[in-house]
Amino acid sequence: MVSDKKKELTEEELDARHADKMRKKKAARDKIMATKTIEKGLLIVHTGKGKGKSTAGFGMVFRSLGHGHKVGVVQFVKGRIETGERKALERFSDLVTIKRMGEGFTWETQDRQRDIAAARQAWEAAKEMITSGDYRLVLLDELNIVLRYDYLPIEEVVEFMKTEKPEDVHVIITGRNAKDELLEIADLATDMTQIKHPFRSGVKPQEGIEF
Amino acid sequence: MVSDKKKELTEEELDARHADKMRKKKAARDKIMATKTIEKGLLIVHTGKGKGKSTAGFGMVFRSLGHGHKVGVVQFVKGRIETGERKALERFSDLVTIKRMGEGFTWETQDRQRDIAAARQAWEAAKEMITSGDYRLVLLDELNIVLRYDYLPIEEVVEFMKTEKPEDVHVIITGRNAKDELLEIADLATDMTQIKHPFRSGVKPQEGIEF
């Protein structure tokens, strides 16, 4: 009996077994997808210590731009919209609006009051973009960092998303250490978990990869 | 003593404490970054069950295109380069080459032999792109799925990356269930971990978000 179980399948048997398995998978998937009928603007959060939070946010921005949607981007941390992304977005200047808070939070300064004022200014710009009716998608890049340092009250952001964000606008919020209150109200949340990082082996930040 | 610890700091004290903390953080960061001196083509893996694997891969593609680098994309799973990305990439037709394996793996068919032949064809195209000297970055979208089903031997892919991939080419491999052998040789690996997914509340795939 044991040898029966172990017997090698012929290529034909493998193919038939595979076809059957895939047919069942497809049927199960089709059945599930048929129940998904709601369309709505999503609140999306990318957090975690790994790479890819802003990168996937900008990936969604480009996807949306590809569809011809208008997209807004607010940068909460100075210099975090990298050269490569900025230059790539220039080819979509008909569709994308970027708000860079020139005085934004940065590791280079230690001026808390200025950072708080910059966070407030960026947040006001964000609210205006989201409620304007002009954009299908708004990326709030690194908002989580500002919230983490309590430069903006999380209650205010949550309240806005719950009551003032229009139903049909997608909002993406990135940055590590997302607050629980934000994850609570998110429709889609992903934790970019670091498995391996090249800095560990002495590799420096490189054009096209880190910036 | 307890009341001492609890005493409220003035805004000025908070600012001073913050400035000091940030100064130390910056010093620590500068010191670490000074040790990062190596430049090399990275092998990057995006895996996990959460969203953002391909999206972050394409985010890197756009970043690299922004810098004016030539980029190659090989699609291992049919229809996985979504409409939005495809249209956005059209604005960079001077820099990007996309190989779509028309007969690629898909949930819609159950033909294993055809899938194996398509995987092989895509892999040959990938190797050619990577070794051609024409591209700074090559994205192998959803290669992990093909490897998971053993449509390509993982040993062959590992051996190629170790011995034939030119030093200065970045390669990104996406897809869930990355094989351990691949993570072993990766320079940078991230697991996109699902916290919350909108399908759970009946929301359907939407333009600009899922495609």
Tab-separated table of C-alpha atoms in Angstrom:
chain	number	residue	atom	x	y	z
A	1	MET	CA	0.000	0.000	0.000
A	2	VAL	CA	2.814	2.367	0.875
A	3	SER	CA	4.493	1.752	-2.448
A	4	ASP	CA	1.215	2.615	-4.186
A	5	LYS	CA	1.245	6.059	-2.627
A	6	LYS	CA	4.818	6.589	-3.562
A	7	LYS	CA	4.582	5.431	-7.144
A	8	GLU	CA	5.922	7.898	-9.676
A	9	LEU	CA	3.237	9.557	-11.780
A	10	THR	CA	3.721	9.724	-15.523
A	11	GLU	CA	3.803	13.162	-17.172
A	12	GLU	CA	0.292	12.466	-18.504
A	13	GLU	CA	-1.015	11.683	-15.042
A	14	LEU	CA	0.638	14.807	-13.644
A	15	ASP	CA	-0.947	16.882	-16.406
A	16	ALA	CA	-4.417	15.432	-15.771
A	17	ARG	CA	-4.116	15.919	-12.020
A	18	HIS	CA	-2.936	19.484	-12.567
A	19	ALA	CA	-5.776	20.295	-14.980
A	20	ASP	CA	-8.285	19.025	-12.445
A	21	LYS	CA	-6.726	21.013	-9.579
A	22	MET	CA	-6.624	24.234	-11.606
A	23	ARG	CA	-10.230	23.776	-12.733
A	24	LYS	CA	-11.306	23.554	-9.093
A	25	LYS	CA	-9.174	26.573	-8.134
A	26	LYS	CA	-10.662	28.645	-10.910
A	27	ALA	CA	-14.213	27.628	-10.000
A	28	ALA	CA	-13.586	28.550	-6.346
A	29	ARG	CA	-12.060	31.885	-7.316
A	30	ASP	CA	-14.881	32.752	-9.739
A	31	LYS	CA	-17.427	31.989	-7.029
A	32	ILE	CA	-15.659	34.244	-4.534
A	33	MET	CA	-15.196	37.106	-7.004
A	34	ALA	CA	-18.905	37.038	-7.905
A	35	THR	CA	-19.663	38.179	-4.348
A	36	LYS	CA	-17.419	41.270	-4.692
A	37	THR	CA	-19.708	43.955	-5.997
A	38	ILE	CA	-18.946	47.121	-4.032
A	39	GLU	CA	-16.973	49.976	-5.594
A	40	LYS	CA	-15.632	52.595	-3.233
A	41	GLY	CA	-12.709	54.829	-2.530
A	42	LEU	CA	-10.323	52.875	-0.350
A	43	LEU	CA	-8.182	53.961	2.563
A	44	ILE	CA	-4.924	52.106	2.001
A	45	VAL	CA	-2.044	51.910	4.494
A	46	HIS	CA	1.505	50.710	3.725
A	47	THR	CA	3.526	50.284	6.882
A	48	GLY	CA	6.278	48.100	8.359
A	49	LYS	CA	10.053	48.237	8.582
A	50	GLY	CA	10.743	46.735	5.162
A	51	LYS	CA	11.241	48.527	1.874
A	52	GLY	CA	8.447	49.113	-0.625
A	53	LYS	CA	5.963	51.237	1.321
A	54	SER	CA	6.390	54.450	-0.659
A	55	THR	CA	7.530	52.522	-3.728
A	56	ALA	CA	4.267	50.556	-3.867
A	57	GLY	CA	2.385	53.804	-3.163
A	58	PHE	CA	4.024	55.415	-6.175
A	59	GLY	CA	3.439	52.199	-8.151
A	60	MET	CA	-0.291	52.708	-7.548
A	61	VAL	CA	0.068	56.366	-8.504
A	62	PHE	CA	1.589	55.370	-11.863
A	63	ARG	CA	-1.071	52.702	-12.413
A	64	SER	CA	-3.788	55.266	-11.798
A	65	LEU	CA	-2.046	57.800	-14.069
A	66	GLY	CA	-1.910	55.085	-16.726
A	67	HIS	CA	-5.708	54.997	-16.608
A	68	GLY	CA	-5.754	58.755	-17.124
A	69	HIS	CA	-6.919	59.516	-13.572
A	70	LYS	CA	-5.882	62.707	-11.853
A	71	VAL	CA	-3.655	62.036	-8.875
A	72	GLY	CA	-2.462	64.165	-5.964
A	73	VAL	CA	0.681	63.576	-3.929
A	74	VAL	CA	1.525	65.230	-0.608
A	75	GLN	CA	4.984	64.767	0.778
A	76	PHE	CA	5.091	64.910	4.583
A	77	VAL	CA	8.821	64.304	4.952
A	78	LYS	CA	11.268	66.524	3.160
A	79	GLY	CA	13.238	64.938	0.365
A	80	ARG	CA	11.287	61.723	0.524
A	81	ILE	CA	9.963	62.005	-3.009
A	82	GLU	CA	13.074	60.694	-4.638
A	83	THR	CA	14.701	62.071	-7.758
A	84	GLY	CA	13.712	59.087	-9.879
A	85	GLU	CA	10.034	59.297	-9.001
A	86	ARG	CA	9.971	63.055	-9.422
A	87	LYS	CA	11.499	62.816	-12.891
A	88	ALA	CA	9.183	59.976	-13.908
A	89	LEU	CA	6.151	61.963	-12.705
A	90	GLU	CA	7.227	64.848	-14.946
A	91	ARG	CA	5.998	62.804	-17.904
A	92	PHE	CA	2.509	62.965	-16.374
A	93	SER	CA	2.464	66.663	-15.543
A	94	ASP	CA	-0.978	66.860	-17.183
A	95	LEU	CA	-2.431	64.554	-14.533
A	96	VAL	CA	-0.428	64.772	-11.323
A	97	THR	CA	-0.118	67.492	-8.688
A	98	ILE	CA	2.653	67.259	-6.115
A	99	LYS	CA	2.680	69.244	-2.901
A	100	ARG	CA	6.119	69.291	-1.429
A	101	MET	CA	6.277	70.856	1.974
A	102	GLY	CA	9.585	72.637	1.566
A	103	GLU	CA	9.981	73.000	5.293
A	104	GLY	CA	8.918	69.432	5.959
A	105	PHE	CA	10.124	67.159	8.704
A	106	THR	CA	13.685	65.994	8.139
A	107	TRP	CA	16.385	64.175	10.042
A	108	GLU	CA	18.660	67.050	9.163
A	109	THR	CA	16.999	69.587	11.460
A	110	GLN	CA	16.070	69.368	15.086
A	111	ASP	CA	13.477	72.107	15.143
A	112	ARG	CA	10.294	70.608	16.550
A	113	GLN	CA	8.120	73.712	16.296
A	114	ARG	CA	8.994	74.170	12.634
A	115	ASP	CA	8.234	70.499	11.983
A	116	ILE	CA	4.831	70.808	13.657
A	117	ALA	CA	3.989	73.854	11.541
A	118	ALA	CA	5.099	72.028	8.372
A	119	ALA	CA	3.022	68.970	9.254
A	120	ARG	CA	-0.020	71.183	9.749
A	121	GLN	CA	0.572	72.916	6.427
A	122	ALA	CA	0.927	69.591	4.589
A	123	TRP	CA	-2.203	68.223	6.240
A	124	GLU	CA	-4.249	71.260	5.201
A	125	ALA	CA	-3.035	70.753	1.611
A	126	ALA	CA	-3.949	67.049	1.850
A	127	LYS	CA	-7.492	67.754	3.052
A	128	GLU	CA	-8.007	70.272	0.276
A	129	MET	CA	-6.844	67.801	-2.379
A	130	ILE	CA	-8.970	64.952	-1.057
A	131	THR	CA	-12.179	67.003	-0.824
A	132	SER	CA	-11.627	69.013	-4.025
A	133	GLY	CA	-13.295	66.527	-6.332
A	134	ASP	CA	-10.347	66.860	-8.703
A	135	TYR	CA	-8.455	63.690	-7.790
A	136	ARG	CA	-9.294	60.005	-7.924
A	137	LEU	CA	-6.281	59.067	-5.816
A	138	VAL	CA	-4.262	61.002	-3.228
A	139	LEU	CA	-0.984	59.684	-1.822
A	140	LEU	CA	-0.028	60.991	1.622
A	141	ASP	CA	3.606	59.953	1.596
A	142	GLU	CA	5.145	59.371	5.047
A	143	LEU	CA	2.141	60.745	6.926
A	144	ASN	CA	2.683	57.931	9.454
A	145	ILE	CA	5.984	59.465	10.580
A	146	VAL	CA	4.299	62.769	11.351
A	147	LEU	CA	1.534	60.978	13.259
A	148	ARG	CA	4.009	58.890	15.150
A	149	TYR	CA	5.709	61.990	16.527
A	150	ASP	CA	2.273	63.446	17.356
A	151	TYR	CA	2.911	66.441	15.117
A	152	LEU	CA	-0.685	65.962	14.048
A	153	PRO	CA	-3.346	64.467	16.312
A	154	ILE	CA	-4.337	61.015	15.038
A	155	GLU	CA	-7.942	61.722	16.127
A	156	GLU	CA	-8.152	64.564	13.642
A	157	VAL	CA	-6.913	62.422	10.744
A	158	VAL	CA	-9.232	59.522	11.616
A	159	GLU	CA	-12.228	61.832	11.974
A	160	PHE	CA	-11.509	63.411	8.586
A	161	MET	CA	-11.191	60.044	6.838
A	162	LYS	CA	-14.430	58.818	8.397
A	163	THR	CA	-16.586	61.873	7.796
A	164	GLU	CA	-15.069	64.117	5.127
A	165	LYS	CA	-13.205	61.931	2.637
A	166	PRO	CA	-15.499	61.618	-0.401
A	167	GLU	CA	-16.747	58.074	-1.052
A	168	ASP	CA	-15.060	57.823	-4.449
A	169	VAL	CA	-11.524	58.996	-3.591
A	170	HIS	CA	-8.747	56.507	-2.849
A	171	VAL	CA	-6.220	57.601	-0.222
A	172	ILE	CA	-2.865	55.901	0.351
A	173	ILE	CA	-0.937	56.580	3.559
A	174	THR	CA	2.641	55.337	3.879
A	175	GLY	CA	5.319	55.191	6.556
A	176	ARG	CA	6.439	52.854	9.272
A	177	ASN	CA	4.758	52.637	12.686
A	178	ALA	CA	1.195	53.197	11.460
A	179	LYS	CA	-1.032	53.956	14.446
A	180	ASP	CA	-3.583	51.333	15.447
A	181	GLU	CA	-6.379	53.887	15.122
A	182	LEU	CA	-5.491	54.269	11.443
A	183	LEU	CA	-5.219	50.529	10.754
A	184	GLU	CA	-8.599	50.175	12.432
A	185	ILE	CA	-10.346	52.294	9.769
A	186	ALA	CA	-8.224	51.198	6.771
A	187	ASP	CA	-9.796	49.132	3.988
A	188	LEU	CA	-6.474	47.682	2.892
A	189	ALA	CA	-3.341	47.512	5.010
A	190	THR	CA	-0.029	45.863	4.279
A	191	ASP	CA	3.040	45.485	6.466
A	192	MET	CA	6.239	45.476	4.444
A	193	THR	CA	8.283	43.065	6.517
A	194	GLN	CA	12.036	43.099	6.092
A	195	ILE	CA	13.588	39.727	5.352
A	196	LYS	CA	16.977	40.971	4.118
A	197	HIS	CA	18.502	44.413	3.607
A	198	PRO	CA	21.593	45.146	1.494
A	199	PHE	CA	22.924	47.808	3.913
A	200	ARG	CA	23.795	44.870	6.151
A	201	SER	CA	26.478	43.829	3.712
A	202	GLY	CA	27.834	47.336	3.275
A	203	VAL	CA	26.005	48.211	0.066
A	204	LYS	CA	25.276	51.910	-0.289
A	205	PRO	CA	22.035	53.551	-1.479
A	206	GLN	CA	22.000	53.423	-5.281
A	207	GLU	CA	20.337	55.421	-8.057
A	208	GLY	CA	17.122	53.758	-9.187
A	209	ILE	CA	16.963	51.574	-6.103
A	210	GLU	CA	16.896	53.856	-3.075
A	211	PHE	CA	16.426	57.133	-4.922
B	1	MET	CA	9.606	61.030	43.363
B	2	VAL	CA	6.820	59.569	41.298
B	3	SER	CA	5.295	62.983	40.727
B	4	ASP	CA	8.692	64.194	39.469
B	5	LYS	CA	8.700	61.598	36.728
B	6	LYS	CA	5.187	62.475	35.743
B	7	LYS	CA	5.638	66.208	35.709
B	8	GLU	CA	4.474	67.853	32.503
B	9	LEU	CA	7.238	69.245	30.336
B	10	THR	CA	6.838	72.720	28.911
B	11	GLU	CA	6.819	73.104	25.116
B	12	GLU	CA	10.327	74.563	25.371
B	13	GLU	CA	11.575	71.545	27.303
B	14	LEU	CA	9.925	69.216	24.804
B	15	ASP	CA	11.583	71.096	21.935
B	16	ALA	CA	15.007	70.943	23.575
B	17	ARG	CA	14.668	67.254	24.369
B	18	HIS	CA	13.533	66.588	20.811
B	19	ALA	CA	16.411	68.559	19.272
B	20	ASP	CA	18.862	66.559	21.341
B	21	LYS	CA	17.286	63.218	20.407
B	22	MET	CA	17.248	64.052	16.698
B	23	ARG	CA	20.863	65.240	16.805
B	24	LYS	CA	21.882	61.877	18.236
B	25	LYS	CA	19.778	59.990	15.677
B	26	LYS	CA	21.312	61.907	12.812
B	27	ALA	CA	24.848	61.337	14.133
B	28	ALA	CA	24.178	57.619	14.475
B	29	ARG	CA	22.699	57.443	10.990
B	30	ASP	CA	25.564	59.404	9.410
B	31	LYS	CA	28.044	57.077	11.050
B	32	ILE	CA	26.276	53.989	9.731
B	33	MET	CA	25.882	55.372	6.206
B	34	ALA	CA	29.581	56.200	6.014
B	35	THR	CA	30.307	52.465	6.136
B	36	LYS	CA	28.100	51.784	3.084
B	37	THR	CA	30.423	52.086	0.144
B	38	ILE	CA	29.681	49.173	-2.158
B	39	GLU	CA	27.750	49.689	-5.399
B	40	LYS	CA	26.419	46.604	-7.080
B	41	GLY	CA	23.485	45.207	-8.975
B	42	LEU	CA	21.078	43.818	-6.433
B	43	LEU	CA	18.912	40.746	-6.493
B	44	ILE	CA	15.641	41.911	-4.978
B	45	VAL	CA	12.732	39.664	-3.988
B	46	HIS	CA	9.184	40.808	-3.165
B	47	THR	CA	7.120	37.998	-1.712
B	48	GLY	CA	4.332	37.375	0.814
B	49	LYS	CA	0.550	37.153	0.712
B	50	GLY	CA	-0.119	40.882	0.962
B	51	LYS	CA	-0.546	43.368	-1.826
B	52	GLY	CA	2.272	45.498	-3.212
B	53	LYS	CA	4.751	42.931	-4.531
B	54	SER	CA	4.377	43.717	-8.229
B	55	THR	CA	3.258	47.267	-7.463
B	56	ALA	CA	6.500	48.031	-5.626
B	57	GLY	CA	8.402	46.264	-8.411
B	58	PHE	CA	6.829	48.566	-10.973
B	59	GLY	CA	7.403	51.513	-8.608
B	60	MET	CA	11.125	50.724	-8.839
B	61	VAL	CA	10.816	50.397	-12.607
B	62	PHE	CA	9.325	53.909	-12.828
B	63	ARG	CA	11.964	55.301	-10.460
B	64	SER	CA	14.690	53.835	-12.642
B	65	LEU	CA	13.010	55.121	-15.813
B	66	GLY	CA	12.878	58.549	-14.158
B	67	HIS	CA	16.655	58.433	-13.992
B	68	GLY	CA	16.744	57.640	-17.705
B	69	HIS	CA	17.885	54.050	-17.194
B	70	LYS	CA	16.861	51.357	-19.637
B	71	VAL	CA	14.592	48.797	-18.028
B	72	GLY	CA	13.388	45.362	-19.062
B	73	VAL	CA	10.220	43.648	-17.850
B	74	VAL	CA	9.343	39.980	-18.286
B	75	GLN	CA	5.849	38.849	-17.422
B	76	PHE	CA	5.715	35.231	-16.283
B	77	VAL	CA	1.976	35.123	-15.632
B	78	LYS	CA	-0.424	36.090	-18.375
B	79	GLY	CA	-2.386	39.258	-17.875
B	80	ARG	CA	-0.474	40.182	-14.755
B	81	ILE	CA	0.886	43.403	-16.187
B	82	GLU	CA	-2.221	45.408	-15.529
B	83	THR	CA	-3.783	47.884	-17.913
B	84	GLY	CA	-2.787	50.890	-15.806
B	85	GLU	CA	0.868	49.948	-15.661
B	86	ARG	CA	0.969	49.072	-19.331
B	87	LYS	CA	-0.497	52.420	-20.305
B	88	ALA	CA	1.789	54.322	-17.944
B	89	LEU	CA	4.822	52.504	-19.363
B	90	GLU	CA	3.808	53.656	-22.849
B	91	ARG	CA	5.049	57.132	-21.905
B	92	PHE	CA	8.524	55.581	-21.500
B	93	SER	CA	8.574	53.560	-24.708
B	94	ASP	CA	12.035	55.024	-25.399
B	95	LEU	CA	13.445	53.290	-22.323
B	96	VAL	CA	11.422	50.209	-21.460
B	97	THR	CA	11.106	46.809	-23.132
B	98	ILE	CA	8.312	44.496	-22.064
B	99	LYS	CA	8.258	40.796	-22.871
B	100	ARG	CA	4.795	39.424	-22.446
B	101	MET	CA	4.631	35.707	-22.781
B	102	GLY	CA	1.318	35.543	-24.629
B	103	GLU	CA	0.902	31.917	-23.757
B	104	GLY	CA	1.924	32.443	-20.154
B	105	PHE	CA	0.669	30.645	-17.103
B	106	THR	CA	-2.882	31.595	-16.233
B	107	TRP	CA	-5.619	30.428	-13.912
B	108	GLU	CA	-7.878	30.327	-16.952
B	109	THR	CA	-6.220	27.301	-18.544
B	110	GLN	CA	-5.349	23.951	-17.128
B	111	ASP	CA	-2.731	22.966	-19.649
B	112	ARG	CA	0.419	22.110	-17.718
B	113	GLN	CA	2.629	21.285	-20.695
B	114	ARG	CA	1.795	24.585	-22.355
B	115	ASP	CA	2.538	26.417	-19.097
B	116	ILE	CA	5.920	24.712	-18.777
B	117	ALA	CA	6.840	25.660	-22.354
B	118	ALA	CA	5.748	29.274	-21.717
B	119	ALA	CA	7.787	29.453	-18.496
B	120	ARG	CA	10.843	28.221	-20.366
B	121	GLN	CA	10.307	30.766	-23.151
B	122	ALA	CA	9.940	33.618	-20.634
B	123	TRP	CA	13.042	32.489	-18.746
B	124	GLU	CA	15.114	32.439	-21.938
B	125	ALA	CA	13.941	36.001	-22.681
B	126	ALA	CA	14.811	37.020	-19.107
B	127	LYS	CA	18.344	35.634	-19.313
B	128	GLU	CA	18.906	37.373	-22.628
B	129	MET	CA	17.758	40.719	-21.204
B	130	ILE	CA	19.840	40.427	-18.060
B	131	THR	CA	23.060	39.481	-19.862
B	132	SER	CA	22.566	41.818	-22.855
B	133	GLY	CA	24.231	44.828	-21.255
B	134	ASP	CA	21.309	46.969	-22.417
B	135	TYR	CA	19.390	47.193	-19.150
B	136	ARG	CA	20.206	48.562	-15.706
B	137	LEU	CA	17.152	46.909	-14.149
B	138	VAL	CA	15.129	43.833	-15.121
B	139	LEU	CA	11.821	42.978	-13.443
B	140	LEU	CA	10.823	39.310	-13.523
B	141	ASP	CA	7.200	39.707	-12.597
B	142	GLU	CA	5.610	36.667	-10.909
B	143	LEU	CA	8.593	34.400	-11.523
B	144	ASN	CA	8.007	32.995	-8.028
B	145	ILE	CA	4.705	31.436	-9.125
B	146	VAL	CA	6.400	29.583	-11.966
B	147	LEU	CA	9.135	28.382	-9.593
B	148	ARG	CA	6.601	27.311	-7.020
B	149	TYR	CA	4.929	24.995	-9.512
B	150	ASP	CA	8.363	23.693	-10.555
B	151	TYR	CA	7.781	24.797	-14.147
B	152	LEU	CA	11.392	25.942	-13.991
B	153	PRO	CA	14.021	24.290	-11.787
B	154	ILE	CA	14.986	26.660	-8.954
B	155	GLU	CA	18.573	25.367	-9.205
B	156	GLU	CA	18.857	26.725	-12.731
B	157	VAL	CA	17.636	30.183	-11.703
B	158	VAL	CA	19.933	30.318	-8.651
B	159	GLU	CA	22.930	29.194	-10.676
B	160	PHE	CA	22.275	31.852	-13.319
B	161	MET	CA	21.939	34.637	-10.736
B	162	LYS	CA	25.138	33.550	-9.018
B	163	THR	CA	27.322	33.079	-12.059
B	164	GLU	CA	25.865	34.844	-15.094
B	165	LYS	CA	24.014	37.932	-13.908
B	166	PRO	CA	26.331	40.875	-14.617
B	167	GLU	CA	27.547	42.690	-11.488
B	168	ASP	CA	25.896	45.977	-12.421
B	169	VAL	CA	22.372	44.789	-13.275
B	170	HIS	CA	19.557	44.971	-10.716
B	171	VAL	CA	17.022	42.142	-10.891
B	172	ILE	CA	13.646	42.194	-9.133
B	173	ILE	CA	11.677	38.965	-8.708
B	174	THR	CA	8.080	39.107	-7.485
B	175	GLY	CA	5.373	36.671	-6.458
B	176	ARG	CA	4.220	34.911	-3.344
B	177	ASN	CA	5.858	31.771	-1.968
B	178	ALA	CA	9.430	32.689	-2.879
B	179	LYS	CA	11.628	29.628	-2.567
B	180	ASP	CA	14.136	29.544	0.275
B	181	GLU	CA	16.962	28.972	-2.199
B	182	LEU	CA	16.122	32.306	-3.811
B	183	LEU	CA	15.830	34.221	-0.522
B	184	GLU	CA	19.179	32.732	0.404
B	185	ILE	CA	20.982	34.496	-2.459
B	186	ALA	CA	18.866	37.713	-2.463
B	187	ASP	CA	20.464	41.023	-1.455
B	188	LEU	CA	17.139	42.566	-0.482
B	189	ALA	CA	13.984	40.657	0.338
B	190	THR	CA	10.660	41.920	1.615
B	191	ASP	CA	7.573	40.017	2.676
B	192	MET	CA	4.387	41.935	1.958
B	193	THR	CA	2.302	40.829	4.910
B	194	GLN	CA	-1.441	41.259	4.691
B	195	ILE	CA	-3.020	43.111	7.593
B	196	LYS	CA	-6.379	43.861	5.968
B	197	HIS	CA	-7.875	43.197	2.535
B	198	PRO	CA	-10.939	44.952	1.085
B	199	PHE	CA	-12.274	41.797	-0.625
B	200	ARG	CA	-13.182	40.678	2.886
B	201	SER	CA	-15.859	43.343	3.023
B	202	GLY	CA	-17.222	42.591	-0.459
B	203	VAL	CA	-15.305	45.306	-2.306
B	204	LYS	CA	-14.529	44.375	-5.915
B	205	PRO	CA	-11.248	44.923	-7.828
B	206	GLN	CA	-11.185	48.536	-8.993
B	207	GLU	CA	-9.470	50.452	-11.804
B	208	GLY	CA	-6.244	52.055	-10.573
B	209	ILE	CA	-6.152	49.886	-7.463
B	210	GLU	CA	-6.124	46.261	-8.596
B	211	PHE	CA	-5.607	46.905	-12.312
